[in-house]
Amino acid sequence: MRLLTHNFLKSNVKGTENGYPLNIEVTTINCEESPLDKLFLLNLLPKVNYPALRTAVQQISQHCVPPLPEIPEQLDVSDKESNQNLDHETLKNLHRVLFDVYLIEGWLVCPDTGRKFPVKEGIPNMILHEDEI
Amino acid sequence: AEAEAEAEAEAQIDSELDAQAKYNKDTEHNNHNPIKPYHERSWKITIHTLGSTYTRQEQNEMRSKFSFLQFPGPVQMKHPDDEYLFIREVELDAMGGAVYPRHCKGEDGKTKKELIPENDARPPLACYFGRVLGNGTLGRNWRGSNRLFRYSLKKRTYLGPTSMDSELSLIMTNLAKVQKGSFAFDPFVGTGSILLTAALRGAQTFGTDIDLRVLRGRNPNENIVSNFQQYGLPPPELVRSDNSIYHRHFRKHLPLFDAIVTDPPYGIRAGARKSGSRRGDGEVRPVLEEYRYDHVAQTRPYAVSDVMADLLNVAAMTLVMGGRLTYVIPSMLDFNEEEDLPRHDCLKVVSVCYQPLQTELGRRTVTMEKVKEYDDRKRDEYLEGTWVNGPQSAEKVANIRERLIEAAKKKPGYEEKAAWRKQKRKETKEAKKRAKLEGAERSQFQVNQFNRR
């Protein structure tokens, strides 16, 4: 599971509205570089929740070897036009954190209820138990 | 002026030959046949007249109509360098037979006899002529590789009973306009065969499924990700989630996907499931905390009418404007495209392609495009408006396998055929057992021989 996916996952156990963003507990993590797809990234950025991305990066950064690059503390990504003016270094770093980090084993924890969603073999299991629906 | 034209033509041919020589040189280190120059290329014309039969003489008459093309090379019927295809299209009925057949059927209903002059004189719907670039047999493109064959399911490391054949997957992703830079989504990803062709076209891919076993695959070397690795493709993002509650797994987000390409479960080979207790009485037992880690969440049957309603609604919600949803739907002869296809206020049907599979069964590949922005407040309205004719339309596509078996049971001779099949299965099983024992004996014999030495 990459941070791209994590950015969209939430917990809705028993209808909680505060299940986003999920906290990440890392057991095993992998990093694999991939080439920057600028077109795709620019298309994607306005849809990304940036504060959630930044928090996620902070939560997993210590487990990554080499450590993850710094991304700006605040960034308004909502405007496609202004995103095109982002410098190459920032775009590269954004690409790196969104696409190149794979959580293989770990947990996604609901910030409201504490419910832990397991991540095994890179696949998060979001299925709610029958008493959580 | 004539001399000028001739000189120009010669110069043209010279420059082509130069380019040809350069190409030949570049490809010398490849073991493929270098491209022959145009005037040496052998050729043939294949005639396709689906729904009608033409004698060899009639076909040759059709071929001679193209003699004006004056292909310089020799005609070669077997493995020519170039194959040209002439297709004469006539109106077909739902079972693939001509609506106005050329010949009438003989007394035994099988052999075609005389020509029906009025039908034969009917003009065709259309005629097509072109050069074959690739197909199952003559599939070698100019690079010498057979594109389709490379992606054949036979070569795939991880397969399941629901894997979609590569040809249909390629067609579906084409219909959904998946291309480089697209973000493609398959909410019923299964073994990932459709998502794979999306990735082949250069898309980033995302797949979800409620079935954990199929997502994980048989082992780390035989799973969805290994299939992608087999073709050197970036891995898909996979999540185990329930499409019927997409909005509860994923936060509200701006339209994200350019294409949704999927083969929804219809209760044929893989029954559809959704989250929730199986108990009919509505009583849900709480999951004790100490068992939660290993608890396998119960799932319950998911009606086809809901599968499609949810699919269209998720598509309307998550597709970008102009984005496309392409799905397959099996259908029998009682299916009416006008009335029975599921609908959504935000989506417009772009195309429906019917493929007959058996006498009464076919499948439709439906493509829809998002034309209207999704309004959150209208969710219930959208879901209720899915089936114009009510859920009985959904019933037409659900449980087709059971319906086919029921229909087959009613046909005369069914019991004898079933008994014969059972006997055959028994014989095959026993033959396999014997072969296994003999094989075991043989290898034991070999081991003994070895030990004696």
XYZ file of C-alpha atoms in Angstrom:
586
model
C 0.000 0.000 0.000
C 1.387 3.367 -0.943
C 0.642 6.751 0.560
C -1.386 7.545 -2.536
C -3.948 4.967 -1.415
C -3.664 5.837 2.262
C -4.679 9.380 1.418
C -8.139 8.188 0.436
C -8.822 5.478 3.027
C -10.911 6.202 6.066
C -12.596 4.375 8.900
C -16.345 4.458 9.196
C -16.782 1.967 11.988
C -20.284 2.326 13.373
C -20.657 5.510 11.376
C -17.898 7.586 12.927
C -17.258 10.756 10.978
C -13.806 11.297 12.440
C -12.061 8.295 10.985
C -9.728 10.219 8.711
C -6.820 10.254 8.276
C -5.809 6.833 9.519
C -2.700 6.590 11.661
C -0.009 4.310 10.313
C 1.824 1.710 12.377
C 4.731 0.259 10.446
C 5.986 -3.298 10.754
C 7.645 -3.721 7.354
C 8.216 -1.053 4.774
C 9.854 -1.042 1.333
C 11.115 1.729 -0.859
C 11.394 1.366 -4.603
C 12.165 4.241 -6.907
C 10.067 4.829 -9.957
C 10.329 7.462 -12.681
C 8.404 10.669 -12.181
C 5.202 10.800 -14.219
C 4.722 14.545 -14.199
C 1.448 14.568 -16.103
C -0.127 12.041 -13.805
C 1.140 13.774 -10.681
C -0.196 17.160 -11.717
C -3.568 15.613 -12.485
C -3.592 13.921 -9.118
C -2.420 16.713 -6.807
C -5.644 18.731 -6.617
C -7.407 15.601 -5.355
C -4.869 14.847 -2.645
C -5.485 15.883 0.950
C -2.138 17.505 1.631
C -2.175 17.736 5.478
C -3.024 14.029 5.650
C -0.133 13.265 3.316
C 2.284 15.284 5.431
C 1.172 13.562 8.641
C 1.541 10.161 7.000
C 5.061 10.986 5.845
C 6.007 12.001 9.381
C 4.603 8.801 10.811
C 6.568 6.479 8.550
C 9.692 8.459 7.774
C 11.776 6.978 10.590
C 11.268 3.458 9.214
C 12.492 4.261 5.737
C 15.999 3.638 4.602
C 17.027 5.968 3.026
C 14.841 8.444 4.938
C 12.030 10.137 3.104
C 12.620 13.575 1.648
C 11.197 16.676 3.283
C 8.012 17.990 1.781
C 6.762 21.525 2.519
C 4.913 21.971 5.782
C 1.989 23.546 4.058
C 1.038 23.435 0.444
C -2.116 24.394 -1.357
C -2.429 21.837 -4.118
C -5.973 22.610 -5.114
C -5.159 24.749 -8.117
C -3.858 22.846 -11.128
C -2.394 25.980 -12.691
C -0.271 26.946 -9.730
C 0.842 23.359 -9.264
C 2.581 23.564 -12.600
C 4.781 26.249 -11.120
C 6.066 23.996 -8.373
C 9.778 23.495 -8.672
C 11.137 20.213 -9.942
C 12.644 19.252 -6.593
C 9.302 19.536 -4.804
C 7.547 17.558 -7.520
C 10.175 14.851 -7.302
C 9.768 14.642 -3.545
C 5.995 14.553 -3.790
C 6.271 11.766 -6.326
C 8.652 9.889 -4.059
C 6.366 9.968 -1.016
C 3.196 9.219 -2.944
C 4.463 6.442 -5.211
C 7.742 4.988 -4.016
C 7.025 3.888 -0.468
C 5.260 0.579 0.092
C 3.813 -0.431 3.433
C 4.026 -4.226 3.347
C 3.010 -5.135 6.887
C 1.455 -2.883 9.484
C -1.727 -1.317 10.723
C -4.002 1.529 9.850
C -5.540 2.851 13.041
C -8.796 4.765 13.270
C -8.100 8.049 15.057
C -11.551 8.023 16.588
C -12.322 4.450 17.676
C -8.810 2.993 17.700
C -9.935 0.132 15.453
C -6.929 -1.354 13.699
C -7.152 -2.294 10.045
C -4.443 -4.788 9.150
C -2.114 -4.362 6.194
C -0.688 -7.691 5.048
C 1.394 -8.359 1.963
C 0.820 -4.771 0.985
C -2.974 -5.026 0.938
C -5.015 -3.120 3.517
C -8.043 -5.040 4.733
C -10.814 -2.524 5.259
C -13.704 -4.924 5.571
C -15.827 -4.068 8.568
C -16.814 -6.857 10.890
C -20.481 -7.625 11.022
C -20.916 -5.799 14.320
C -19.272 -2.654 13.004
C -21.600 -2.063 10.121
C 6.029 16.153 -68.156
C 5.865 12.387 -68.360
C 9.606 12.131 -68.068
C 9.471 14.379 -65.002
C 6.818 12.194 -63.379
C 8.882 9.113 -64.105
C 12.001 10.690 -62.651
C 10.041 11.689 -59.574
C 8.687 8.177 -59.160
C 12.179 6.754 -59.499
C 13.532 9.157 -56.928
C 10.717 8.156 -54.612
C 11.497 4.476 -55.011
C 15.205 5.150 -54.504
C 14.630 6.987 -51.259
C 12.339 4.219 -50.065
C 14.947 1.618 -50.909
C 17.550 3.678 -49.069
C 15.336 3.816 -46.013
C 14.738 0.118 -46.454
C 18.459 -0.630 -46.627
C 19.059 1.427 -43.532
C 16.277 -0.399 -41.726
C 17.627 -3.766 -42.841
C 21.034 -2.824 -41.525
C 19.611 -1.723 -38.200
C 17.688 -4.916 -37.766
C 20.433 -7.234 -38.973
C 21.291 -8.185 -35.440
C 17.702 -9.216 -34.855
C 16.848 -12.655 -36.033
C 13.572 -11.587 -37.569
C 13.038 -11.530 -41.296
C 13.975 -8.151 -42.665
C 11.118 -6.362 -44.398
C 10.974 -7.234 -48.052
C 10.672 -4.375 -50.462
C 7.125 -3.706 -51.602
C 7.335 -5.245 -55.059
C 8.530 -8.570 -53.661
C 5.921 -8.977 -50.982
C 3.607 -11.926 -51.458
C -0.041 -11.329 -50.699
C -3.512 -12.771 -50.587
C -7.042 -11.543 -50.076
C -9.205 -13.251 -47.486
C -12.959 -12.969 -47.806
C -15.149 -12.739 -44.709
C -18.871 -13.062 -45.253
C -20.236 -13.760 -41.800
C -23.762 -15.090 -42.090
C -23.523 -16.070 -45.763
C -21.716 -18.757 -47.724
C -20.051 -18.144 -51.036
C -18.573 -20.801 -53.293
C -14.884 -20.644 -54.122
C -15.742 -19.350 -57.577
C -17.952 -16.621 -56.164
C -15.165 -15.660 -53.780
C -12.652 -15.468 -56.596
C -15.001 -13.165 -58.468
C -14.996 -10.916 -55.436
C -11.208 -11.043 -55.318
C -10.871 -10.126 -58.968
C -12.763 -6.890 -58.271
C -9.625 -5.705 -56.457
C -7.265 -6.359 -59.330
C -7.131 -2.617 -59.970
C -4.903 -2.363 -56.893
C -2.185 -4.104 -58.925
C -0.164 -5.519 -56.059
C 3.182 -6.221 -57.728
C 4.211 -9.232 -55.656
C 3.169 -12.862 -56.134
C -0.073 -14.291 -54.777
C 0.577 -16.778 -51.993
C -2.271 -18.389 -50.100
C -0.197 -19.858 -47.280
C 1.688 -17.444 -45.002
C 1.874 -14.487 -47.374
C 3.813 -11.402 -46.340
C 0.634 -9.358 -46.455
C -2.938 -10.446 -45.937
C -5.766 -8.217 -47.064
C -9.220 -8.675 -45.711
C -12.479 -8.036 -47.516
C -15.499 -8.073 -45.205
C -18.996 -8.060 -46.569
C -21.310 -7.176 -43.738
C -24.952 -8.238 -43.737
C -27.572 -7.843 -41.059
C -27.304 -10.544 -38.398
C -29.806 -11.729 -35.832
C -29.101 -12.304 -32.153
C -27.648 -15.746 -32.824
C -25.230 -14.665 -35.497
C -27.223 -15.897 -38.495
C -28.231 -13.721 -41.432
C -31.590 -11.967 -41.169
C -31.987 -12.435 -44.962
C -30.043 -15.627 -45.650
C -28.665 -16.214 -49.135
C -29.640 -19.847 -49.214
C -32.700 -21.602 -47.879
C -32.235 -24.489 -45.517
C -32.656 -27.990 -46.897
C -35.272 -30.472 -45.644
C -33.148 -31.771 -42.809
C -32.689 -28.211 -41.588
C -28.952 -28.324 -42.069
C -27.684 -28.413 -45.636
C -28.164 -25.146 -47.411
C -29.790 -25.660 -50.783
C -30.987 -23.131 -53.286
C -30.235 -19.500 -53.582
C -32.960 -17.097 -52.524
C -32.713 -14.504 -55.300
C -34.359 -11.596 -53.436
C -32.075 -12.084 -50.459
C -29.004 -12.573 -52.610
C -29.744 -9.352 -54.447
C -29.953 -7.338 -51.226
C -27.096 -4.853 -50.936
C -24.744 -5.443 -47.987
C -24.857 -3.228 -44.903
C -21.249 -2.262 -45.559
C -18.040 -3.488 -47.125
C -14.627 -3.173 -45.547
C -11.229 -3.650 -47.078
C -7.903 -3.358 -45.366
C -4.598 -4.926 -44.546
C -4.430 -7.306 -41.620
C -2.108 -5.997 -38.941
C -2.480 -8.805 -36.466
C -4.728 -11.641 -35.426
C -4.575 -15.032 -33.795
C -2.797 -16.884 -36.583
C -1.133 -14.280 -38.727
C -0.239 -12.398 -35.622
C 3.269 -11.405 -36.531
C 3.573 -7.675 -36.809
C 6.541 -6.206 -38.602
C 8.674 -6.565 -35.550
C 8.037 -10.275 -35.690
C 6.252 -10.531 -32.393
C 2.681 -11.572 -31.843
C 1.287 -8.937 -29.541
C -1.829 -10.792 -28.465
C -0.010 -14.049 -27.930
C 2.406 -12.427 -25.521
C -0.457 -11.543 -23.225
C -2.315 -14.800 -23.603
C -3.713 -16.192 -20.395
C -1.781 -19.399 -21.062
C 1.401 -17.551 -20.156
C 0.055 -15.915 -17.011
C 1.529 -17.099 -13.700
C -1.611 -16.415 -11.684
C -5.021 -17.320 -13.047
C -8.440 -17.870 -11.673
C -11.732 -19.173 -13.068
C -12.897 -15.614 -13.550
C -9.828 -14.242 -15.322
C -10.860 -12.306 -18.369
C -9.259 -13.325 -21.634
C -6.676 -10.850 -22.793
C -8.421 -10.021 -26.052
C -11.607 -8.855 -24.370
C -9.615 -7.011 -21.697
C -7.708 -5.140 -24.374
C -10.945 -4.252 -26.126
C -12.564 -3.098 -22.893
C -9.673 -0.872 -21.917
C -9.708 0.549 -25.424
C -13.420 1.293 -25.182
C -12.821 3.015 -21.865
C -10.107 5.105 -23.537
C -7.450 3.991 -21.084
C -4.144 5.530 -22.076
C -0.814 6.686 -20.711
C -1.417 8.806 -17.638
C -4.924 7.484 -16.998
C -5.969 6.373 -13.559
C -7.894 3.123 -14.035
C -10.045 1.431 -11.386
C -11.494 -2.071 -11.180
C -13.830 -2.460 -8.180
C -14.077 -6.251 -8.695
C -10.459 -6.824 -9.513
C -10.297 -10.588 -8.906
C -7.042 -11.850 -10.436
C -6.314 -8.449 -11.972
C -6.514 -9.505 -15.620
C -8.406 -6.407 -16.763
C -6.249 -4.077 -14.681
C -3.209 -5.630 -16.312
C -4.260 -4.464 -19.772
C -4.946 -1.018 -18.353
C -1.380 -0.952 -17.048
C -0.162 -2.174 -20.449
C -1.695 0.929 -21.938
C 0.296 3.077 -19.529
C -2.293 3.700 -16.824
C -1.830 3.772 -13.070
C -4.097 1.118 -11.667
C -6.215 0.618 -8.594
C -8.223 -2.452 -7.735
C -10.503 -3.518 -4.915
C -12.225 -6.781 -4.081
C -14.042 -8.213 -1.111
C -12.391 -11.612 -1.520
C -9.101 -11.678 0.314
C -7.953 -15.018 -1.051
C -8.094 -13.919 -4.655
C -6.324 -10.637 -3.807
C -3.494 -12.423 -2.030
C -3.153 -15.120 -4.647
C -1.766 -18.591 -4.083
C 1.607 -17.485 -2.764
C 3.959 -14.502 -3.127
C 5.091 -15.789 -6.524
C 1.613 -16.435 -7.837
C -0.579 -13.430 -7.238
C -1.817 -10.271 -8.915
C 1.438 -8.417 -8.302
C 3.523 -11.237 -9.773
C 1.375 -11.096 -12.921
C 2.267 -7.432 -13.269
C 5.927 -8.153 -12.597
C 5.836 -10.820 -15.289
C 5.229 -8.065 -17.823
C 7.468 -5.479 -16.215
C 4.538 -3.292 -15.216
C 4.308 -1.050 -12.141
C 2.242 -2.829 -9.466
C -1.421 -1.986 -8.932
C -2.723 -0.523 -5.699
C -4.981 -3.095 -4.075
C -7.436 -2.733 -1.229
C -9.759 -5.247 0.279
C -13.014 -3.376 0.477
C -16.699 -3.667 -0.264
C -17.936 -1.786 -3.286
C -21.445 -1.625 -1.864
C -20.127 0.726 0.814
C -17.454 2.516 -1.176
C -18.376 5.783 0.528
C -17.622 4.252 3.902
C -14.155 2.997 2.994
C -13.018 6.076 1.110
C -13.243 9.686 2.146
C -15.202 12.139 0.062
C -12.923 13.044 -2.771
C -12.907 14.893 -6.026
C -13.527 12.712 -9.075
C -10.438 10.593 -9.318
C -10.622 7.995 -12.063
C -10.395 8.378 -15.804
C -11.685 4.912 -16.430
C -13.480 2.159 -14.556
C -13.183 -1.173 -16.326
C -14.635 -4.232 -14.687
C -16.352 -7.604 -14.902
C -18.894 -7.557 -12.070
C -19.894 -10.802 -10.330
C -23.230 -12.133 -11.548
C -23.584 -15.221 -9.445
C -22.324 -17.322 -12.341
C -18.863 -18.463 -11.377
C -18.203 -16.310 -8.367
C -21.185 -15.297 -6.315
C -21.211 -11.648 -5.339
C -20.803 -10.837 -1.679
C -21.062 -7.783 0.545
C -20.205 -7.030 4.170
C -22.578 -7.941 6.914
C -23.966 -10.757 8.934
C -25.286 -13.866 7.257
C -27.885 -14.350 9.910
C -31.349 -13.803 8.601
C -32.750 -12.712 11.924
C -30.806 -9.448 11.956
C -29.184 -10.348 15.255
C -25.487 -9.666 15.147
C -23.143 -11.278 17.594
C -20.417 -8.911 18.760
C -16.854 -9.926 17.945
C -14.869 -10.417 21.139
C -11.819 -8.223 21.374
C -9.383 -11.097 21.757
C -10.562 -12.677 18.518
C -10.703 -9.520 16.464
C -7.188 -9.854 15.055
C -7.930 -13.124 13.301
C -11.631 -12.687 12.788
C -12.793 -13.427 9.290
C -15.615 -10.984 8.723
C -18.835 -12.566 7.564
C -20.125 -11.625 4.186
C -23.534 -12.154 2.744
C -24.975 -12.556 -0.722
C -25.147 -9.418 -2.798
C -28.018 -9.219 -5.239
C -27.098 -8.470 -8.860
C -29.559 -5.581 -8.967
C -27.601 -3.947 -6.139
C -24.225 -4.832 -7.626
C -25.055 -2.864 -10.763
C -26.788 0.007 -8.963
C -23.774 0.452 -6.689
C -21.332 0.118 -9.572
C -23.017 2.830 -11.618
C -23.290 5.081 -8.610
C -19.638 4.696 -7.633
C -18.727 5.352 -11.266
C -20.843 8.495 -11.368
C -19.260 9.647 -8.130
C -15.611 8.898 -8.822
C -15.165 9.326 -12.575
C -13.919 12.624 -13.957
C -16.210 14.363 -16.400
C -15.958 12.516 -19.690
C -14.497 9.502 -17.929
C -15.774 6.102 -18.956
C -17.192 3.016 -17.289
C -16.894 -0.216 -19.260
C -18.328 -3.457 -17.932
C -19.457 -6.828 -19.264
C -22.869 -8.263 -18.644
C -23.915 -11.767 -19.623
C -27.330 -11.963 -21.146
C -29.658 -14.420 -22.714
C -32.034 -13.832 -25.582
C -34.693 -12.263 -23.393
C -32.523 -9.224 -22.708
C -33.696 -5.953 -24.220
C -30.928 -3.380 -24.604
C -33.313 -0.466 -24.601
C -35.115 -1.326 -21.395
C -33.005 -3.722 -19.383
C -29.655 -1.995 -19.134
C -29.041 -0.292 -15.791
C -29.057 3.489 -15.876
C -27.739 6.483 -14.005
C -28.644 10.146 -14.347
C -24.978 11.139 -14.589
C -23.953 8.492 -17.113
C -24.795 8.107 -20.772
C -24.574 4.820 -22.684
C -21.929 5.169 -25.384
C -21.915 1.683 -26.848
C -23.192 -1.830 -26.351
C -21.309 -4.641 -28.092
C -23.004 -8.004 -28.208
C -20.976 -11.184 -28.439
C -22.898 -14.436 -28.915
C -21.340 -17.277 -26.914
C -23.793 -20.144 -27.216
C -27.188 -20.625 -28.776
C -29.016 -18.728 -26.086
C -26.248 -17.035 -24.167
C -24.178 -14.039 -25.069
C -22.358 -11.237 -23.376
C -22.571 -7.525 -23.779
C -19.749 -5.073 -23.276
C -21.358 -1.820 -22.197
C -19.572 1.525 -22.172
C -20.958 4.577 -20.375
C -19.586 8.085 -20.130
C -19.972 10.584 -17.316
C -21.851 13.584 -18.618
C -23.194 15.184 -15.468
C -21.650 16.119 -12.144
C -22.612 13.912 -9.189
C -24.903 15.420 -6.596
C -24.434 13.911 -3.123
C -27.931 14.723 -2.056
C -29.417 12.648 -4.852
C -27.785 9.358 -3.853
C -31.017 7.508 -3.051
C -32.676 8.873 -6.139
C -29.814 7.659 -8.326
C -29.859 4.183 -6.807
C -33.599 3.804 -7.165
C -33.548 4.905 -10.777
C -31.116 2.193 -11.885
C -33.621 -0.237 -13.310
C -36.224 1.353 -15.516
C -38.172 -1.876 -15.700
C -37.651 -2.730 -12.083
C -35.332 -5.376 -10.605
C -36.677 -8.036 -12.989
C -34.194 -6.684 -15.537
C -31.437 -7.506 -13.091
C -32.888 -10.965 -12.697
C -32.355 -11.522 -16.395
C -28.604 -11.396 -15.916
C -28.380 -13.058 -12.546
C -27.823 -16.746 -12.085
C -27.642 -17.501 -15.765
C -25.731 -20.711 -15.103
C -28.557 -22.063 -12.994
C -31.101 -21.007 -15.586
C -29.143 -22.682 -18.370
C -28.952 -25.896 -16.348
C -32.680 -25.720 -15.675
C -33.379 -25.182 -19.360
C -31.050 -28.033 -20.322
C -32.776 -30.381 -17.865
C -36.055 -29.837 -19.638
C -34.652 -30.849 -23.010
C -35.184 -34.481 -24.108
C -32.230 -36.797 -23.713
C -30.797 -34.774 -20.830
C -30.727 -37.675 -18.402
C -28.909 -39.960 -20.807
C -26.335 -37.289 -21.544
C -25.853 -36.568 -17.847
C -25.365 -40.270 -17.106
C -22.894 -40.609 -19.971
C -20.933 -37.583 -18.713
C -20.829 -39.052 -15.223
C -19.479 -42.328 -16.582
C -16.815 -40.483 -18.581
C -15.712 -38.523 -15.534
C -15.388 -41.744 -13.554
C -13.267 -43.336 -16.266
C -10.979 -40.332 -16.511
C -10.529 -40.284 -12.759
C -9.586 -43.947 -12.680
C -7.238 -43.605 -15.623
C -5.494 -40.767 -13.798
C -5.174 -42.878 -10.666
C -3.667 -45.738 -12.618
C -1.222 -43.454 -14.375
C -0.166 -42.047 -11.045
C 0.456 -45.502 -9.596
C 2.377 -46.615 -12.654
C 4.400 -43.466 -12.578
C 5.152 -44.012 -8.914
C 6.146 -47.607 -9.591
C 8.334 -46.510 -12.475
C 10.153 -43.939 -10.435
C 10.541 -46.402 -7.586
C 12.000 -48.875 -10.092
C 14.444 -46.226 -11.272
C 15.433 -45.440 -7.707
C 16.028 -49.123 -7.066
C 18.157 -49.418 -10.203
C 20.185 -46.465 -9.085
C 20.684 -47.889 -5.633
C 21.808 -51.215 -7.032
C 24.557 -49.505 -8.951
